[in-house]
Coordinates of C-alpha atoms in Angstrom, one line a residue:
M1 CA 0.0 0.0 0.0
S2 CA 1.4 3.5 -0.9
D3 CA 2.0 6.3 1.5
T4 CA -0.8 8.3 0.0
D5 CA -3.3 5.5 0.5
T6 CA -2.1 5.1 4.1
T7 CA -2.4 8.8 4.8
E8 CA -6.0 9.0 3.4
R9 CA -7.0 5.9 5.5
D10 CA -5.4 7.4 8.6
M11 CA -7.2 10.8 8.1
A12 CA -10.5 9.0 7.5
E13 CA -10.2 6.9 10.6
A14 CA -9.1 10.0 12.7
G15 CA -12.0 12.2 11.4
E16 CA -14.7 9.6 11.6
Q17 CA -17.8 10.7 13.4
L18 CA -16.7 14.4 13.7
S19 CA -19.9 15.3 11.7
T20 CA -23.5 14.2 12.3
A21 CA -24.4 14.7 8.6
P22 CA -26.2 11.6 7.3
R23 CA -24.0 9.3 5.2
E24 CA -25.0 8.6 1.6
D25 CA -24.4 5.2 0.1
L26 CA -22.4 5.7 -3.1
T27 CA -22.8 3.1 -5.9
T28 CA -20.6 2.7 -8.9
G29 CA -21.8 3.3 -12.4
G30 CA -23.4 0.4 -14.2
G31 CA -25.3 -0.8 -11.2
P32 CA -29.0 -1.7 -11.2
T33 CA -31.4 1.0 -12.1
L34 CA -33.6 2.6 -9.4
G35 CA -37.0 1.3 -8.9
V36 CA -40.0 3.2 -7.4
I37 CA -38.7 2.6 -3.8
G38 CA -35.2 3.7 -4.9
W39 CA -36.6 6.9 -6.4
I40 CA -38.6 7.6 -3.3
R41 CA -35.4 7.1 -1.1
W42 CA -33.4 9.4 -3.5
F43 CA -36.1 12.1 -3.3
W44 CA -36.3 11.8 0.5
R45 CA -32.5 12.1 0.8
Q46 CA -32.5 15.2 -1.4
L47 CA -35.4 16.8 0.5
T48 CA -33.7 16.2 3.9
S49 CA -30.3 17.4 2.8
M50 CA -29.0 20.6 4.3
R51 CA -28.5 22.1 0.8
V52 CA -32.2 21.8 0.0
A53 CA -33.3 23.1 3.4
L54 CA -31.2 26.2 2.8
I55 CA -32.7 26.6 -0.7
L56 CA -36.2 26.3 0.7
L57 CA -35.4 28.8 3.5
F58 CA -34.2 31.2 0.8
L59 CA -37.3 30.7 -1.3
L60 CA -39.5 31.3 1.8
S61 CA -37.7 34.6 2.4
L62 CA -38.2 35.6 -1.3
G63 CA -41.9 34.6 -1.1
A64 CA -42.4 36.9 1.9
I65 CA -41.2 40.0 -0.1
P66 CA -44.5 40.5 -2.2
G67 CA -46.4 40.0 1.1
S68 CA -44.6 43.1 2.4
L69 CA -44.8 45.2 -0.8
I70 CA -48.3 44.4 -2.1
P71 CA -51.4 45.1 0.0
Q72 CA -52.9 41.9 1.5
N73 CA -56.6 41.0 1.8
S74 CA -56.0 39.7 5.3
V75 CA -54.5 43.1 6.4
D76 CA -56.5 45.9 4.6
D77 CA -59.2 45.1 2.1
L78 CA -59.6 48.8 1.3
K79 CA -56.0 49.1 0.2
V80 CA -56.4 46.0 -2.0
R81 CA -59.5 47.5 -3.7
T82 CA -57.7 50.8 -4.2
F83 CA -54.7 49.0 -5.7
K84 CA -56.9 47.1 -8.1
E85 CA -58.6 50.3 -9.2
Q86 CA -55.3 52.0 -9.9
H87 CA -53.6 49.0 -11.6
E88 CA -56.1 47.5 -14.0
V89 CA -53.5 45.5 -15.9
L90 CA -51.4 44.2 -13.0
A91 CA -54.3 43.4 -10.7
P92 CA -55.7 40.4 -12.6
I93 CA -52.1 38.9 -12.9
Y94 CA -51.5 39.4 -9.2
D95 CA -54.9 37.8 -8.5
R96 CA -54.0 34.7 -10.5
L97 CA -50.6 34.5 -8.7
Q98 CA -52.4 34.9 -5.3
L99 CA -50.1 37.9 -4.5
F100 CA -53.0 39.6 -2.6
D101 CA -53.0 36.5 -0.3
V102 CA -49.4 35.6 -0.2
Y103 CA -49.3 33.9 3.2
S104 CA -52.3 31.7 2.5
S105 CA -51.4 31.0 -1.1
V106 CA -50.8 27.5 -2.5
W107 CA -47.2 28.2 -3.5
F108 CA -46.2 29.8 -0.2
S109 CA -47.8 27.0 1.8
A110 CA -46.0 24.4 -0.4
I111 CA -42.6 26.0 0.3
Y112 CA -43.5 26.3 4.0
I113 CA -44.6 22.6 4.4
L114 CA -41.6 21.3 2.4
L115 CA -39.2 23.3 4.6
F116 CA -40.9 22.0 7.7
V117 CA -40.5 18.4 6.4
S118 CA -37.0 19.0 5.3
L119 CA -35.9 20.3 8.7
I120 CA -37.4 17.4 10.5
G121 CA -35.8 15.0 8.1
C122 CA -32.4 16.7 8.8
I123 CA -32.8 16.8 12.5
V124 CA -34.1 13.3 13.3
P125 CA -31.1 11.2 11.9
R126 CA -28.6 13.8 13.1
S127 CA -30.0 13.7 16.6
R128 CA -29.9 9.9 16.6
Q129 CA -26.3 9.8 15.3
F130 CA -25.2 12.5 17.8
A131 CA -26.8 10.6 20.7
G132 CA -24.8 7.6 19.6
Q133 CA -21.6 9.6 19.6
L134 CA -22.3 10.9 23.1
R135 CA -22.7 7.3 24.3
G136 CA -19.5 6.2 22.6
R137 CA -15.9 7.1 23.3
P138 CA -13.3 8.9 21.2
P139 CA -11.7 6.5 18.7
A140 CA -8.2 5.1 19.2
A141 CA -5.2 6.9 17.9
P142 CA -4.3 6.5 14.2
M143 CA -1.3 4.5 13.4
R144 CA 0.7 7.4 12.2
L145 CA 0.1 10.6 14.2
T146 CA 2.6 12.4 12.1
R147 CA 0.1 12.5 9.3
L148 CA -2.3 14.8 11.3
P149 CA -2.3 18.5 10.7
A150 CA -1.1 19.4 14.3
Y151 CA 1.7 17.3 15.7
T152 CA 4.6 17.4 18.2
T153 CA 6.9 14.9 19.8
W154 CA 9.7 14.6 22.4
R155 CA 11.5 12.0 24.5
T156 CA 11.4 11.9 28.2
E157 CA 12.7 9.8 31.1
A158 CA 9.2 9.4 32.6
A159 CA 7.6 6.0 32.2
P160 CA 5.0 5.6 29.5
E161 CA 2.4 4.8 32.1
E162 CA 3.1 8.0 34.0
V163 CA 2.9 10.1 30.8
R164 CA -0.4 8.5 29.9
E165 CA -1.9 9.1 33.4
A166 CA -0.7 12.7 33.4
A167 CA -2.1 13.2 29.9
L168 CA -5.5 11.7 30.9
A169 CA -5.7 13.9 34.0
M170 CA -4.7 17.0 32.1
L171 CA -7.3 16.5 29.3
R172 CA -10.1 15.7 31.6
K173 CA -9.2 18.9 33.6
R174 CA -9.6 20.8 30.3
R175 CA -13.1 19.3 29.9
F176 CA -12.1 16.8 27.2
R177 CA -13.9 13.5 27.0
A178 CA -10.8 11.2 27.4
H179 CA -9.9 7.6 28.0
A180 CA -6.9 5.4 27.6
V181 CA -6.7 3.1 24.5
D182 CA -3.7 0.7 24.3
D183 CA -0.6 2.8 24.3
A184 CA -2.3 6.2 23.8
V185 CA -4.9 8.5 25.3
A186 CA -7.8 9.6 23.0
A187 CA -9.7 12.8 23.8
E188 CA -12.4 14.8 22.2
K189 CA -14.0 18.2 22.8
G190 CA -16.4 20.6 21.1
Y191 CA -19.6 18.7 21.3
L192 CA -21.5 22.0 21.8
R193 CA -20.8 22.7 18.1
E194 CA -23.1 19.8 17.1
V195 CA -25.5 20.8 19.9
G196 CA -25.6 24.3 18.5
N197 CA -26.2 23.0 15.0
L198 CA -29.1 20.9 16.2
V199 CA -30.5 23.7 18.3
F200 CA -30.4 26.0 15.4
H201 CA -32.4 23.7 13.2
I202 CA -34.9 22.9 16.0
A203 CA -35.3 26.6 16.6
L204 CA -36.2 27.1 12.9
I205 CA -38.9 24.5 13.3
V206 CA -40.1 26.3 16.4
M207 CA -40.3 29.6 14.5
L208 CA -42.2 27.9 11.7
V209 CA -44.7 26.5 14.2
A210 CA -45.0 29.9 15.8
F211 CA -45.5 31.6 12.5
A212 CA -48.3 29.0 11.6
M213 CA -49.9 29.6 15.0
G214 CA -49.8 33.3 14.5
Q215 CA -51.5 33.1 11.1
L216 CA -54.1 30.5 12.0
F217 CA -55.1 31.7 15.5
K218 CA -54.4 35.4 15.3
S219 CA -57.0 38.2 15.6
E220 CA -56.3 41.9 14.8
G221 CA -58.6 44.9 14.7
G222 CA -58.6 48.6 14.8
K223 CA -60.7 51.1 16.8
L224 CA -60.8 54.9 16.7
I225 CA -61.8 56.4 20.1
I226 CA -62.6 60.0 21.0
E227 CA -61.6 61.3 24.4
G228 CA -64.2 60.1 26.9
G229 CA -65.2 57.2 24.6
G230 CA -64.7 53.5 25.3
F231 CA -64.3 50.1 23.8
A232 CA -65.4 46.6 24.7
N233 CA -63.6 43.7 23.1
T234 CA -66.5 42.3 21.0
L235 CA -66.6 41.9 17.3
T236 CA -69.3 44.7 16.7
Q237 CA -67.0 47.3 18.4
Y238 CA -64.2 47.1 15.9
D239 CA -63.9 49.5 13.0
D240 CA -62.1 46.8 11.1
F241 CA -61.3 43.2 12.0
S242 CA -59.3 40.3 10.6
S243 CA -58.4 36.9 12.0
G244 CA -56.8 33.6 11.2
S245 CA -58.8 30.7 9.6
L246 CA -58.9 28.8 12.9
F247 CA -59.7 31.7 15.2
S248 CA -63.2 31.9 16.8
T249 CA -64.7 35.1 18.0
D250 CA -65.5 33.3 21.2
E251 CA -61.8 33.4 21.9
L252 CA -61.8 37.2 22.2
A253 CA -60.4 38.2 25.6
P254 CA -63.1 39.8 27.7
F255 CA -61.9 43.3 28.5
S256 CA -62.8 47.0 28.0
F257 CA -61.1 50.3 28.3
T258 CA -61.9 54.0 28.2
L259 CA -59.8 56.8 26.7
N260 CA -59.6 59.4 29.4
R261 CA -57.2 61.8 27.6
F262 CA -54.8 61.9 24.8
T263 CA -51.6 63.9 25.3
G264 CA -49.5 65.1 22.4
T265 CA -46.7 67.7 22.6
Y266 CA -44.4 68.9 19.8
E267 CA -41.1 70.6 19.4
T268 CA -41.9 74.4 19.0
G269 CA -38.7 75.6 17.3
G270 CA -35.6 74.8 15.5
P271 CA -35.1 72.3 12.6
Q272 CA -37.2 69.7 14.6
R273 CA -40.2 72.0 14.8
G274 CA -43.4 69.9 14.9
T275 CA -41.7 66.7 15.9
P276 CA -43.7 64.8 18.5
R277 CA -42.3 64.8 22.0
T278 CA -45.1 63.2 24.0
F279 CA -47.5 60.8 22.4
E280 CA -49.5 58.9 25.0
A281 CA -53.0 57.8 25.8
D282 CA -54.3 57.7 29.4
V283 CA -56.8 54.9 29.7
T284 CA -58.9 53.1 32.3
Y285 CA -59.4 49.4 31.7
S286 CA -60.9 46.3 33.3
Q287 CA -60.7 42.6 32.5
G288 CA -63.8 40.5 32.7
G289 CA -65.8 43.1 34.6
G290 CA -63.2 43.2 37.4
V291 CA -61.5 46.0 39.1
R292 CA -60.9 49.0 36.9
K293 CA -57.2 50.1 36.6
R294 CA -55.5 53.0 35.0
S295 CA -52.6 52.8 32.6
V296 CA -50.8 54.9 29.9
I297 CA -50.3 53.5 26.4
R298 CA -47.4 54.9 24.4
V299 CA -45.9 54.1 21.0
N300 CA -44.1 50.7 21.2
E301 CA -45.4 50.4 24.8
P302 CA -48.7 48.5 24.4
L303 CA -51.2 47.6 27.1
E304 CA -51.4 43.9 27.7
I305 CA -54.8 42.6 28.8
G306 CA -55.8 38.9 28.9
G307 CA -53.4 37.7 26.2
S308 CA -54.2 40.7 23.9
K309 CA -52.1 43.8 23.3
V310 CA -53.5 47.2 22.7
Y311 CA -51.2 49.4 20.6
L312 CA -51.4 53.1 20.1
I313 CA -51.3 53.7 16.3
S314 CA -52.2 57.3 15.5
H315 CA -54.2 60.3 16.7
G316 CA -56.0 63.4 15.4
Y317 CA -58.6 66.0 16.4
A318 CA -62.4 65.9 16.8
P319 CA -63.9 69.4 16.7
V320 CA -67.2 69.7 18.7
V321 CA -70.0 71.1 16.5
T322 CA -73.7 71.9 17.1
V323 CA -76.2 71.9 14.2
K324 CA -79.6 73.6 14.5
D325 CA -82.6 73.6 12.2
G326 CA -84.4 76.7 11.0
K327 CA -86.4 76.9 14.2
G328 CA -83.3 76.8 16.4
V329 CA -83.8 73.2 17.5
T330 CA -80.6 71.3 18.1
V331 CA -80.5 68.3 15.8
F332 CA -76.9 67.3 16.3
R333 CA -74.1 68.0 18.8
G334 CA -71.0 66.1 19.2
A335 CA -67.3 65.6 18.5
V336 CA -66.6 64.6 14.9
P337 CA -63.2 62.8 14.3
L338 CA -61.3 64.1 11.2
L339 CA -58.5 62.3 9.5
P340 CA -55.0 63.8 9.2
I341 CA -53.6 64.3 5.7
D342 CA -50.1 65.6 6.6
N343 CA -47.6 65.7 9.5
N344 CA -49.1 69.0 10.8
I345 CA -52.4 67.2 11.2
T346 CA -54.3 69.1 8.6
S347 CA -57.5 67.0 8.7
T348 CA -60.5 66.3 6.5
G349 CA -63.8 64.6 7.1
V350 CA -67.6 64.9 7.0
I351 CA -70.2 66.0 9.5
K352 CA -73.3 64.0 8.8
V353 CA -76.8 64.8 10.3
M354 CA -78.9 61.7 9.5
D355 CA -81.9 62.2 11.8
G356 CA -84.0 65.0 13.3
Y357 CA -83.6 67.7 10.7
R358 CA -86.5 69.1 8.7
D359 CA -86.4 71.8 6.1
K360 CA -88.7 74.9 6.2
S361 CA -91.5 72.9 4.6
G362 CA -91.3 70.3 7.3
K363 CA -89.8 67.5 5.1
K364 CA -87.2 65.2 6.6
V365 CA -83.8 66.0 5.0
Q366 CA -80.3 64.8 5.8
L367 CA -77.4 67.3 6.0
G368 CA -73.7 66.8 5.1
F369 CA -70.9 69.2 5.9
P370 CA -67.5 68.5 4.3
A371 CA -65.0 69.7 6.8
F372 CA -61.4 70.9 6.6
F373 CA -59.7 71.4 9.9
V374 CA -56.3 72.9 10.8
P375 CA -55.0 73.1 14.4
T376 CA -52.7 76.1 13.5
Y377 CA -54.2 78.4 10.9
A378 CA -51.9 80.8 9.1
G379 CA -54.7 83.3 8.6
K380 CA -56.6 84.7 5.6
G381 CA -54.4 85.7 2.7
Q382 CA -51.5 83.6 4.0
G383 CA -51.7 81.0 1.2
Q384 CA -53.6 77.7 1.2
M385 CA -55.5 76.5 4.3
F386 CA -53.0 74.0 5.6
S387 CA -51.8 73.7 9.2
Q388 CA -48.5 75.4 10.1
F389 CA -48.0 73.3 13.3
P390 CA -49.6 70.1 14.7
G391 CA -50.5 71.6 18.1
L392 CA -53.7 73.6 18.8
A393 CA -52.2 77.1 18.5
F394 CA -54.8 78.7 16.2
P395 CA -57.5 76.2 15.2
A396 CA -59.8 76.8 12.3
L397 CA -62.6 74.8 10.6
N398 CA -63.6 75.3 7.0
L399 CA -67.1 74.1 6.2
S400 CA -69.4 73.8 3.2
A401 CA -73.0 72.4 3.3
Y402 CA -75.2 69.9 1.4
Q403 CA -78.8 68.7 1.9
G404 CA -80.6 65.7 0.5
D405 CA -80.0 62.0 0.9
L406 CA -76.8 60.8 2.4
R407 CA -77.5 57.3 1.1
V408 CA -76.6 55.7 4.4
D409 CA -79.8 53.7 4.6
G410 CA -79.3 51.7 1.4
G411 CA -77.5 48.8 3.1
L412 CA -74.2 49.4 1.2
P413 CA -71.0 50.1 3.2
Q414 CA -69.9 53.7 3.1
N415 CA -66.8 55.5 4.2
V416 CA -67.9 57.7 7.2
Y417 CA -65.1 60.2 6.3
Q418 CA -66.4 60.8 2.7
L419 CA -69.6 62.4 1.4
D420 CA -71.7 60.9 -1.4
T421 CA -73.2 63.9 -3.1
S422 CA -75.0 61.9 -5.9
K423 CA -78.4 62.5 -4.1
M424 CA -77.5 65.8 -2.5
K425 CA -77.6 69.5 -3.4
P426 CA -75.2 72.1 -2.1
F427 CA -76.3 75.3 -0.4
K428 CA -75.5 78.3 -2.6
D429 CA -74.5 81.8 -1.6
A430 CA -75.8 85.0 -3.2
S431 CA -73.4 84.7 -6.1
G432 CA -74.5 81.1 -6.9
Q433 CA -71.3 79.5 -5.6
I434 CA -71.2 76.6 -3.1
F435 CA -71.8 78.1 0.4
K436 CA -68.7 77.8 2.6
K437 CA -67.1 79.6 5.5
T438 CA -64.0 79.3 7.7
L439 CA -64.8 79.4 11.4
I440 CA -62.7 79.7 14.6
P441 CA -63.9 78.3 17.9
G442 CA -67.1 79.9 19.0
E443 CA -68.2 81.1 15.6
T444 CA -71.4 80.1 13.8
M445 CA -72.1 79.5 10.1
T446 CA -75.8 80.4 9.3
L447 CA -77.2 78.5 6.3
P448 CA -78.9 80.4 3.5
Q449 CA -82.7 80.9 3.4
G450 CA -83.2 80.2 7.1
A451 CA -82.1 76.5 6.8
G452 CA -80.4 76.5 10.2
S453 CA -76.9 76.9 11.4
I454 CA -73.7 75.0 12.5
T455 CA -71.5 76.2 15.3
F456 CA -67.9 75.4 15.9
E457 CA -67.7 75.0 19.6
K458 CA -64.8 76.1 21.7
E459 CA -64.2 72.6 22.9
I460 CA -61.9 70.5 20.6
K461 CA -61.4 66.9 21.6
E462 CA -58.6 64.6 20.5
W463 CA -59.0 61.0 19.3
A464 CA -56.6 58.1 19.3
S465 CA -56.5 55.0 17.0
F466 CA -55.7 51.7 18.6
K467 CA -54.8 48.3 17.2
I468 CA -56.0 45.3 19.4
A469 CA -54.0 42.2 18.5
Q470 CA -54.1 38.7 19.8
Q471 CA -51.2 36.7 18.5
P472 CA -50.5 33.5 20.4
G473 CA -47.2 32.6 18.6
N474 CA -45.2 35.7 19.4
G475 CA -43.6 34.4 22.6
L476 CA -42.8 31.1 20.9
A477 CA -41.3 32.9 17.9
L478 CA -39.1 35.0 20.2
A479 CA -37.8 32.0 22.1
G480 CA -37.1 30.3 18.7
A481 CA -35.2 33.3 17.4
I482 CA -33.1 33.6 20.5
A483 CA -32.3 29.9 20.4
A484 CA -31.5 30.1 16.7
I485 CA -29.0 32.9 17.3
A486 CA -27.4 31.0 20.2
G487 CA -27.3 27.7 18.2
L488 CA -25.8 29.4 15.2
A489 CA -23.2 31.2 17.3
G490 CA -22.2 27.8 18.8
S491 CA -22.0 26.0 15.5
L492 CA -19.9 28.8 14.0
F493 CA -17.4 29.6 16.8
I494 CA -17.0 26.2 18.6
Q495 CA -14.7 23.8 16.9
R496 CA -15.1 20.0 17.2
R497 CA -11.6 18.6 17.7
R498 CA -9.8 15.4 18.8
V499 CA -6.4 15.1 20.5
W500 CA -4.3 11.9 20.9
V501 CA -1.3 11.4 23.2
R502 CA 0.9 8.3 22.6
A503 CA 3.6 7.3 25.0
V504 CA 5.7 4.2 24.3
R505 CA 9.1 2.9 25.4
G506 CA 11.7 3.7 22.7
D507 CA 14.2 1.2 21.2
A508 CA 18.0 1.2 21.4
S509 CA 18.2 4.2 19.0
T510 CA 16.5 6.4 21.6
G511 CA 18.4 5.1 24.5
G512 CA 15.3 3.4 25.9
L513 CA 13.6 6.7 26.6
T514 CA 9.9 7.2 26.4
V515 CA 8.8 8.7 23.1
V516 CA 5.8 11.1 23.5
E517 CA 3.7 12.0 20.5
M518 CA 0.8 14.4 20.5
A519 CA -1.5 15.2 17.6
G520 CA -4.8 17.0 17.0
L521 CA -7.5 17.0 14.3
G522 CA -10.3 19.4 13.9
R523 CA -13.5 19.1 11.8
S524 CA -12.3 22.2 9.9
E525 CA -9.0 23.8 9.6
S526 CA -8.3 26.4 12.3
A527 CA -5.2 28.2 13.6
K528 CA -6.5 27.7 17.1
L529 CA -6.0 23.9 17.0
P530 CA -2.1 24.1 16.8
E531 CA -2.2 26.8 19.5
E532 CA -4.3 24.6 21.7
L533 CA -2.1 21.6 21.1
A534 CA 0.9 23.7 21.9
E535 CA -0.6 24.7 25.3
L536 CA -1.5 21.0 26.0
A537 CA 2.0 19.9 25.1
A538 CA 3.6 22.6 27.3
T539 CA 1.4 21.5 30.2
L540 CA 2.3 17.8 29.7
H541 CA 6.0 18.7 29.2
S542 CA 6.1 20.2 32.7
V543 CA 5.2 16.8 34.0
A544 CA 7.3 14.8 31.5
P545 CA 10.2 17.1 30.5
T546 CA 12.5 16.4 27.6
A547 CA 15.4 14.1 28.6
P548 CA 18.8 15.9 28.7
E549 CA 20.4 13.1 26.8
A550 CA 18.0 13.6 24.0
D551 CA 18.9 17.3 23.8
E552 CA 22.6 16.5 23.6
A553 CA 22.0 13.8 21.0
D554 CA 20.0 16.2 18.9
E555 CA 22.8 18.8 19.1
R556 CA 25.4 16.2 18.0
A557 CA 23.1 15.2 15.1
E558 CA 22.8 18.8 14.0
Q559 CA 26.6 19.2 14.1

């Protein structure tokens, strides 16, 4: 047998079982063709290989991109409808590709399930093999330690038995798994590398399970609440609501809360003028009709109640208005929330009077007032009516007026912040233009022809928008993510390595001294392995120092 063959055999024996990767049976060409069972085995081996698992994980990441960029039906139906109206060519293509329902699509589910199966197929045999390695012992020393990448040797006067005992004690003290085999000591360290590898893959499965739980059992809804208003966690109380396919409304946590006050403060000067400084909602809540408690909800600091989290999303203003008919009878009074359209909280909306109003002939009529509100008005002649600052420094309310049928009784859903004027007529001024006026708090706009009036009261309330979410898989996903990072760090930074110490009585050429050989082998090449072997050799050398005669013999040989 050649030296090359011997070297390869020694290295193979030395590195055996350093990896928990499943072994593949290689067959030579010209063998029997694969049958059905053979193809099934081949497909299973490919699916459960690490290479395919990484490819599937990459495809899953790519598949999530359109779910983040394209509006989803499960998140916001209105945005999806708007997107379809604006993109008449792309929308049908996206619909066929299920890009509006990415996370419940057939192709995303297929990748998800295949990745799940692939990871399990990787972990089970690796875990079984690793458990077998833990029960076993490090293999005996190769025949030629000189072939290994890290090697050192010296001769000592200490007896071979003494050297082996010292080496065994030293390696065990360094937390190596070590035992004596024939004329050598075999030791192994770095099992946490394989543990980290397995933990990483198990953590991926945990995160996949958590993701599935979050999608199947989640519930999420939004609610806009004006100061002084409240919310009870029932389906009818939500402005919008979405849930997973396995979620039941009976699982909604029983709680309620009231918005006592919203506080928002802003930077008043400098380049950061208008930047929010305080953004918090003071609420009173109770769970299941129990004791009422007080709390403050801030951005990224949700209120946790009964497994649900209440997030503060946005806020705006709700001017208080009073509407009277031609006889001076109050037909509407209340705070009307208006939606911001810029960072300075310039807001728009509609004040709708649906019941109680009659025109001068006594006929029931509905009123609609398109509203444009600015918390800080620049004043007449100062450009367009847009707010100059998000705080209530100089509030103003611009109104126009319509009468007729609001079309709210037709059974069709309608945006409460928009006015359908198809069945309504505007009030006109003396010049025939749409009647409108800008009011400051306390002022009244009197409608033409004695049709009544609308007053902008001095009280201006604020509203806050909340997201109420129940996602059971969040804690599990967090635990999986932390475990994955820890496992990945262990698999990357911990090296699996073996060390052998051989001590034998030399022949006449060595003067009968004990020949000590030390060698190390790592699963991958690393500069730390020779350094570690050098430290071990130095420690052992202090117990079994080099024989003086050997030093003199070496000097003579060099001369």
